[in-house]
Each structure stands twice: as structure tokens, then as C-alpha cells.
Short mmCIF file of C-alpha atoms in Angstrom, two decimals:
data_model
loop_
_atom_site.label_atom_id
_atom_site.label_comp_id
_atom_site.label_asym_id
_atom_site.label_seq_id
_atom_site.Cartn_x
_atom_site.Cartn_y
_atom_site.Cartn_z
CA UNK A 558 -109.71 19.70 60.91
CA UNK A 559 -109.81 23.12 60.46
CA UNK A 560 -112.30 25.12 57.86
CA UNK A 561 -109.49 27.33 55.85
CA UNK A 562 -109.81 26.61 52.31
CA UNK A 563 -107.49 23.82 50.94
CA UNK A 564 -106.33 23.94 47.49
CA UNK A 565 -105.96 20.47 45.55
CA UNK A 566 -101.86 19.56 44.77
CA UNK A 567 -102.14 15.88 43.76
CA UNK A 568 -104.83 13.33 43.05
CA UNK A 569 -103.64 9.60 44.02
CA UNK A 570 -105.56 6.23 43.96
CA UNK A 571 -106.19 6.33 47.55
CA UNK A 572 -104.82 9.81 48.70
CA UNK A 573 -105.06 13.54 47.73
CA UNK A 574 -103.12 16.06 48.70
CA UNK A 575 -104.10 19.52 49.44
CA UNK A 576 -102.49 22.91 50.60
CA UNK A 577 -104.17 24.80 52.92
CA UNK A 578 -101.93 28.18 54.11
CA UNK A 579 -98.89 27.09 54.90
CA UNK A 580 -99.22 23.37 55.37
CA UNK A 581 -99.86 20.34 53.21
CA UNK A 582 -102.72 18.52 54.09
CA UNK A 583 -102.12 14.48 52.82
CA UNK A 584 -106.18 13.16 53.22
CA UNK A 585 -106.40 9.40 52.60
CA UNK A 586 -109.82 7.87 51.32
CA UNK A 587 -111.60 5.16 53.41
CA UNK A 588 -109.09 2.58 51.85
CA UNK A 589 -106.14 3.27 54.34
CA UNK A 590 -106.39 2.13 57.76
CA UNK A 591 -105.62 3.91 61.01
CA UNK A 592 -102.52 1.48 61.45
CA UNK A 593 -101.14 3.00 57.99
CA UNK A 594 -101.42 6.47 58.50
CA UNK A 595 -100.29 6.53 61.45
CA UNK A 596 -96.92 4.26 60.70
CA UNK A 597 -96.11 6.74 57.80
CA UNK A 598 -96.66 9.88 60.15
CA UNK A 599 -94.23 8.00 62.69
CA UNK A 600 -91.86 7.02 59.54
CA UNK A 601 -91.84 10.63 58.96
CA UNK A 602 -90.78 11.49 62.22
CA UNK A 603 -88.09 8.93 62.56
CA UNK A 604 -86.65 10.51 58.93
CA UNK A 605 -87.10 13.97 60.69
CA UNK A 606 -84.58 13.39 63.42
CA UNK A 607 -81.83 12.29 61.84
CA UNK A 608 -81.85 15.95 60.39
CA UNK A 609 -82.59 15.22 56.83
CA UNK A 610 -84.23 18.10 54.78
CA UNK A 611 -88.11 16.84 55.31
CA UNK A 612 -90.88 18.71 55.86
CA UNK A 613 -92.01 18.93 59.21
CA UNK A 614 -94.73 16.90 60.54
CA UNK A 615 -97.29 19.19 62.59
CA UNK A 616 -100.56 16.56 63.41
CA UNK A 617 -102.37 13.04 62.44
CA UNK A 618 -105.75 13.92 62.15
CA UNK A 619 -109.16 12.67 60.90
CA UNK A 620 -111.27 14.80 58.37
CA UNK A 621 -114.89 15.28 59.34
CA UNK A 622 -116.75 12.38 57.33
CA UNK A 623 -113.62 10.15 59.49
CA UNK A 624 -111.00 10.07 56.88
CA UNK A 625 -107.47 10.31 58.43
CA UNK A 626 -104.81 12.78 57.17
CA UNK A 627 -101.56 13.91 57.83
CA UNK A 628 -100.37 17.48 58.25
CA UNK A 629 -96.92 18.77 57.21
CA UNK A 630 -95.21 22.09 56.01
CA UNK A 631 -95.82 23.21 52.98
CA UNK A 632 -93.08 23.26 50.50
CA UNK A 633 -93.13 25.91 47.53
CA UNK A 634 -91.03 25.25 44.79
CA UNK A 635 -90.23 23.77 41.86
CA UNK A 636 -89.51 19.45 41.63
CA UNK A 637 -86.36 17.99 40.61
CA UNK A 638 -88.39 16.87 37.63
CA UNK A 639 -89.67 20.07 36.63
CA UNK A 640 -86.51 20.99 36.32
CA UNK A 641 -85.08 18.49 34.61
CA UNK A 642 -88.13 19.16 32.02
CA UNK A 643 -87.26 22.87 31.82
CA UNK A 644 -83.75 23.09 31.61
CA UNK A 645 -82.50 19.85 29.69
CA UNK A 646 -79.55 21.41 29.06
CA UNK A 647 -78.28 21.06 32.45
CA UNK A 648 -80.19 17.36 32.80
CA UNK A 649 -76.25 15.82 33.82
CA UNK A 650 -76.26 18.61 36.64
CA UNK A 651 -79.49 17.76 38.28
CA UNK A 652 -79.15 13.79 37.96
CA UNK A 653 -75.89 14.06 39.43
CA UNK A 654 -78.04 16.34 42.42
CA UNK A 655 -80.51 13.65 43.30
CA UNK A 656 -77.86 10.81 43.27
CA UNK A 657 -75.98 13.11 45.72
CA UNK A 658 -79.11 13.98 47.89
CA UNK A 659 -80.05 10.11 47.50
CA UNK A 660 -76.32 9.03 49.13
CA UNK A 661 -76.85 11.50 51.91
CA UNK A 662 -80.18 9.92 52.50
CA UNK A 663 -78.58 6.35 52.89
CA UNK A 664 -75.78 8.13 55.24
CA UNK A 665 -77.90 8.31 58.00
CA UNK A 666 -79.36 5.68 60.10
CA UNK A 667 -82.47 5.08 61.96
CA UNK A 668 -82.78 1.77 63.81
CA UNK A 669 -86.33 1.80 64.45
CA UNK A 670 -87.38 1.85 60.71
CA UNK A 671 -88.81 -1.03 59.64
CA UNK A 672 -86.20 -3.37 57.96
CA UNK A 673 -86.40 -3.21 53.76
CA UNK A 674 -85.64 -7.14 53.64
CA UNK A 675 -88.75 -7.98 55.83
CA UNK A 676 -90.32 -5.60 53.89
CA UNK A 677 -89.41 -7.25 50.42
CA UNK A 678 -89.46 -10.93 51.45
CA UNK A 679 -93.69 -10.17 51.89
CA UNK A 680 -93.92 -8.61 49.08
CA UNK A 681 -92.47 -11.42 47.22
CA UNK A 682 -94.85 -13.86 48.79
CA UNK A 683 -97.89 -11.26 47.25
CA UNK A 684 -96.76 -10.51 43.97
CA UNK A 685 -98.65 -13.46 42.23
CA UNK A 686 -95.59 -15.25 40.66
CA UNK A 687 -95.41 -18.36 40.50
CA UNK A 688 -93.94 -21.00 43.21
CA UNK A 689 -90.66 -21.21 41.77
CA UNK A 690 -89.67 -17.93 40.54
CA UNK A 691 -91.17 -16.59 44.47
CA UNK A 692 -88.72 -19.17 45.88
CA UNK A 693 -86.08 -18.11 44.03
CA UNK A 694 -86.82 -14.42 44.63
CA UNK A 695 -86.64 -15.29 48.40
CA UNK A 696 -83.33 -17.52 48.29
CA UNK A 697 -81.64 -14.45 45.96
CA UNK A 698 -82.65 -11.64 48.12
CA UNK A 699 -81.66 -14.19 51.50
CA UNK A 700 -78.09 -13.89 49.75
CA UNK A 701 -77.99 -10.56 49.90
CA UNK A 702 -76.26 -8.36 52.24
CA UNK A 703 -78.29 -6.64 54.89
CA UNK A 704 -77.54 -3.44 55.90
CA UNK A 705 -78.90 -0.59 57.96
CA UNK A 706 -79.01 2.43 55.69
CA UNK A 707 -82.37 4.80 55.83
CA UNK A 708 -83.61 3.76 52.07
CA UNK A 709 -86.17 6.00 51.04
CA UNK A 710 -88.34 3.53 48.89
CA UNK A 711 -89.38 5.49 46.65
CA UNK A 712 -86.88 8.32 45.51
CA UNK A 713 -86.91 9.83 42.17
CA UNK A 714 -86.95 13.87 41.00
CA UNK A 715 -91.09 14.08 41.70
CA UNK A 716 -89.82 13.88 45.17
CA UNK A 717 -87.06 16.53 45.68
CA UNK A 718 -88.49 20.62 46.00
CA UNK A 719 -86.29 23.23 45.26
CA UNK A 720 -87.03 26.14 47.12
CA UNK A 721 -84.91 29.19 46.96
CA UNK A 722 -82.21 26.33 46.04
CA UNK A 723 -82.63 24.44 49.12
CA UNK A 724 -83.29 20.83 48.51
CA UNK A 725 -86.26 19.05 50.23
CA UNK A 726 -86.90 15.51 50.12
CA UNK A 727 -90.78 14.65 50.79
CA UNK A 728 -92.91 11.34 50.74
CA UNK A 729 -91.57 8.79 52.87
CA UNK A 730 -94.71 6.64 52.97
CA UNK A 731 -92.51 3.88 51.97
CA UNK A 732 -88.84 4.33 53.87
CA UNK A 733 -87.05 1.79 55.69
CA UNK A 734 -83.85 0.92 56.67
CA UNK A 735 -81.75 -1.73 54.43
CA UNK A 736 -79.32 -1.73 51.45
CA UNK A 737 -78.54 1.09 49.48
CA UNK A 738 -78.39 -0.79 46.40
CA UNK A 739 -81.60 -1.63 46.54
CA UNK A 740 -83.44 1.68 46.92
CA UNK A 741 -81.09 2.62 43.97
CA UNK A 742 -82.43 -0.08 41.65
CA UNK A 743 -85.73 1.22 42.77
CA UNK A 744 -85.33 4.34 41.50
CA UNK A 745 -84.06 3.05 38.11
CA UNK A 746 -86.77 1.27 37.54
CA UNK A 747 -89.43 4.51 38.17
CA UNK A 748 -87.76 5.92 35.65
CA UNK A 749 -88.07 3.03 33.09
CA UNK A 750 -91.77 2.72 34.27
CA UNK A 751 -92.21 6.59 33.09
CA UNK A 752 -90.46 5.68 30.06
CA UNK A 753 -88.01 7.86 30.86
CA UNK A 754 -84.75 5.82 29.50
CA UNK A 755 -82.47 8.05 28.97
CA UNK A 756 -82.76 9.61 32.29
CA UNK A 757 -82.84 5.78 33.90
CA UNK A 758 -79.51 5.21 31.66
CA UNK A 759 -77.74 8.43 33.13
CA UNK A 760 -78.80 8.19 36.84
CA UNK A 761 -77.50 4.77 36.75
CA UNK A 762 -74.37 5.57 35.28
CA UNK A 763 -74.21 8.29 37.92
CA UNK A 764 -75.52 6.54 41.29
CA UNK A 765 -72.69 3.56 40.36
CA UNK A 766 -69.78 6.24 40.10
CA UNK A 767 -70.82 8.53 43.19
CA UNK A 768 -71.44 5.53 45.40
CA UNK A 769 -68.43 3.23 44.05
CA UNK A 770 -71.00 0.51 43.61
CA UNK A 771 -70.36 -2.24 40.93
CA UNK A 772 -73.42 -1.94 38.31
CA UNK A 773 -73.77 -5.49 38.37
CA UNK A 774 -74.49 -5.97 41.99
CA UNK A 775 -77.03 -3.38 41.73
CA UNK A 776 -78.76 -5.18 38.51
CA UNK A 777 -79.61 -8.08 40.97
CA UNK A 778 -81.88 -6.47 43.36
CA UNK A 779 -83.79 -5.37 40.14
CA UNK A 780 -85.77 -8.40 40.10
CA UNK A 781 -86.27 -8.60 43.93
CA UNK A 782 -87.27 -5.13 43.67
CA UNK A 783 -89.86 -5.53 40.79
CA UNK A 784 -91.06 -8.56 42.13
CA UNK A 785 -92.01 -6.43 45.44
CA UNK A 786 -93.50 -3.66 43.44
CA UNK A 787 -95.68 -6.35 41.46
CA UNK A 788 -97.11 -6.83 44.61
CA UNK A 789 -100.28 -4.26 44.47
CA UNK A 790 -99.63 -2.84 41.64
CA UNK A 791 -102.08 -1.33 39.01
CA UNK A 792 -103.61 -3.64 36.92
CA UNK A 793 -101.74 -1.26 33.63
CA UNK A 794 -98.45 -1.85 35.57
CA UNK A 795 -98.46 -5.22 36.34
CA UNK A 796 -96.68 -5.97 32.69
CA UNK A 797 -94.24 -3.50 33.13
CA UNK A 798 -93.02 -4.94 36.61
CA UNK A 799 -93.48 -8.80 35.81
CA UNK A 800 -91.02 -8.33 32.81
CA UNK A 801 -87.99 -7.30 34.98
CA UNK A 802 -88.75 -10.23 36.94
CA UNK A 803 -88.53 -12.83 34.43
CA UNK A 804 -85.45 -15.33 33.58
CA UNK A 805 -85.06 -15.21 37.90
CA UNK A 806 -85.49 -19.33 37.26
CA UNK A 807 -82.65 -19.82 34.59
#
């Protein structure tokens, strides 16, 4: 890796990243295997070509002391959520932005994702619940349509830069290709976990309006969902994300 200087963006459990020049540097501790790094690099890549706004990958590499990392441009600007923070005034405007960048995101397609239902179904079997409400979890999310939409997995306003105006989504450690419905409910529930309600509230009302889709059928991938997020979560968490699965049994 090379010697410039690298300036510290973000501090994450078992990532930091880093700008150095023009590129973002995303260095992952001794934690996260080779096989991980590498499937989010080729994630990225797969999200690249279907001409989304994404930063552009540049390398996979491994730090000195052997720690892997992936390089990308560097995006300067301001978050979605900065300026929702700034300019509350206008909060309707830029909800009603990231619901629109979020449908374009499920517009494309990219069959060699890997499959959100695969995905969620062993999660499910992780997330610690107990036998019935995990069978249940599995039969509801079996009944479920599957579809092929690119589903970010983990879109909310942290990851959307402004830059001069121009949108850019980044972070796809987590993208896949399923139903759009459920990488919406995802997104609801980030903002409940930030305790951001009202926010959660509006973008729901929005995402259901833009995308014609019935609030109720999005309400039942929020278990499935928080029963897949369970799965690995922070012990401080854990509550938050067990709650939304209970009454799945009744």
C-alpha cells in the first residue's frame, strides 16, 4: 500500500476508513477474512456496472502488517443526513430524495448478486430466537415473493454524498438482489434504531407513495428483517432488534 498520508473518516467495529489524496482507503482489522473483502470489492463492482452513481473501485489490497483493504474514489461532500440535520426545513425535500435514489437503486438488476432470501433465511437460523418463532420466520419469509431487484441492504441518508448536487450512493458491503420491500423495511428500521422517528414515520409514508407499495405488505418483512439483523448484532442492539421480532408466533 502506498506511504501518502491517510487521514481517518470513520471508525467501525471491524473497519476504518481513511482518505488518502483522492481515494478512500476502507482497511479491515484481522476480524474479516480474505473471502469477505474480496466478495464486497466484487459486490461493488457488480453495483458499478449497472451504472449506478458509486464510487469507483480502483484495487483490493493488503496493508503492511497483512490487513486487507479496499480502495475507491474519494467522495467530498456533504451526507444526506447532514443535510437533513442542517436544513430541517426542507427535511420533506430530502426524504422524498433518498426514497427516489432508493427506487432507482431497485430499478436495476444484477443477476450475479447474491440472492437477499438466501441471505435472510441464514440469518434467521443465527439470530438466537427461539425454535418456533425461527420456524415461523422461515415459513413467513418462504411466502414471500422473490424478486430480482439490486437491494442495497443497508440504505439510509449516512449513505448518500452530495457533491456539487450530484448524488452518490456508497457502502454496498451488504447488497443483493431480492425484494424491494424488504430493503425498504430495512431502512425504516435504521432509522427507528437511531431514534430517529419522525424521520422513520415520513420516509415510510414517502417510500409507500413513490413506489405504490401497500404499507402493510411492507410491515411484514419487518420482522424477517429484524430477525436477520439480530443475527450479529451488538450486544446494546440486540433489544432493539428482538422487539420488532416479537408476536411472529401469535
Amino acid at each position: 500500500m502506498s506511504n501518502e498520508v491517510m487521514f481517518l473518516l470513520a471508525q467501525r467495529p471491524n473497519k476504518a476508513l481513511f482518505r488518502r489524496g483522492e481515494q478512500t482507503v476502507k482497511l479491515f482489522d484481522g476480524t474479516v477474512c480474505a473471502a469477505d473483502v474480496l466478495n464486497e470489492a466484487l459486490n461493488q463492482a457488480r453495483v458499478q456496472e449497472t451504472g449506478l452513481p458509486v464510487p469507483r473501485l480502483h484495487e483490493v489490497t493488503k496493508h503492511d502488517d497483512g490487513r486487507w483493504a479496499i480502495i475507491s474514489d474519494y467522495i467530498e461532500g456533504q451526507t444526506l443526513l447532514q443535510c437533513m440535520e442542517e436544513q430541517p426545513e426542507r427535511l420533506e425535500e430530502w426524504m422524498a430524495l433518498l426514497v427516489r435514489l432508493q427506487m432507482e437503486v431497485h430499478s436495476k438488476r444484477a443477476p450475479l448478486l447474491g440472492r437477499m432470501k438466501d441471505k435472510l433465511n441464514r440469518k434467521i437460523s443465527a439470530c438466537g430466537l427461539d425454535a418456533t418463532s425461527r420456524y415461523e420466520l422461515h415459513t413467513r419469509l418462504e411466502t414471500m415473493p422473490a424478486h430480482a431487484k439490486v437491494c442495497h441492504g443497508d440504505f439510509n441518508p449516512s449513505n448518500v454524498i452530495l457533491r456539487e448536487g450530484k448524488p452518490f450512493l456508497i457502502d454496498w458491503a451488504h447488497v443483493t438482489q431480492g425484494n424491494a420491500a424488504a430493503d425498504a423495511a430495512n431502512s425504516y428500521l435504521t432509522f427507528l434504531r437511531l431514534g430517529m422517528e419522525d424521520k422513520a414515520q415520513l420516509y415510510l409514508k414517502l417510500y409507500c407513495e413513490q413506489s405504490d407499495t401497500a404499507r402493510q405488505y411492507l410491515e411484514k418483512w419487518i420482522p424477517i428483517v429484524a430477525a436477520a439483523r439480530l443475527s450479529g448484532a451488538a450486544p446494546e442492539s440486540r433489544g432493539f432488534w428482538a422487539r420488532w421480532c416479537e408476536g411472529i408466533t401469535e
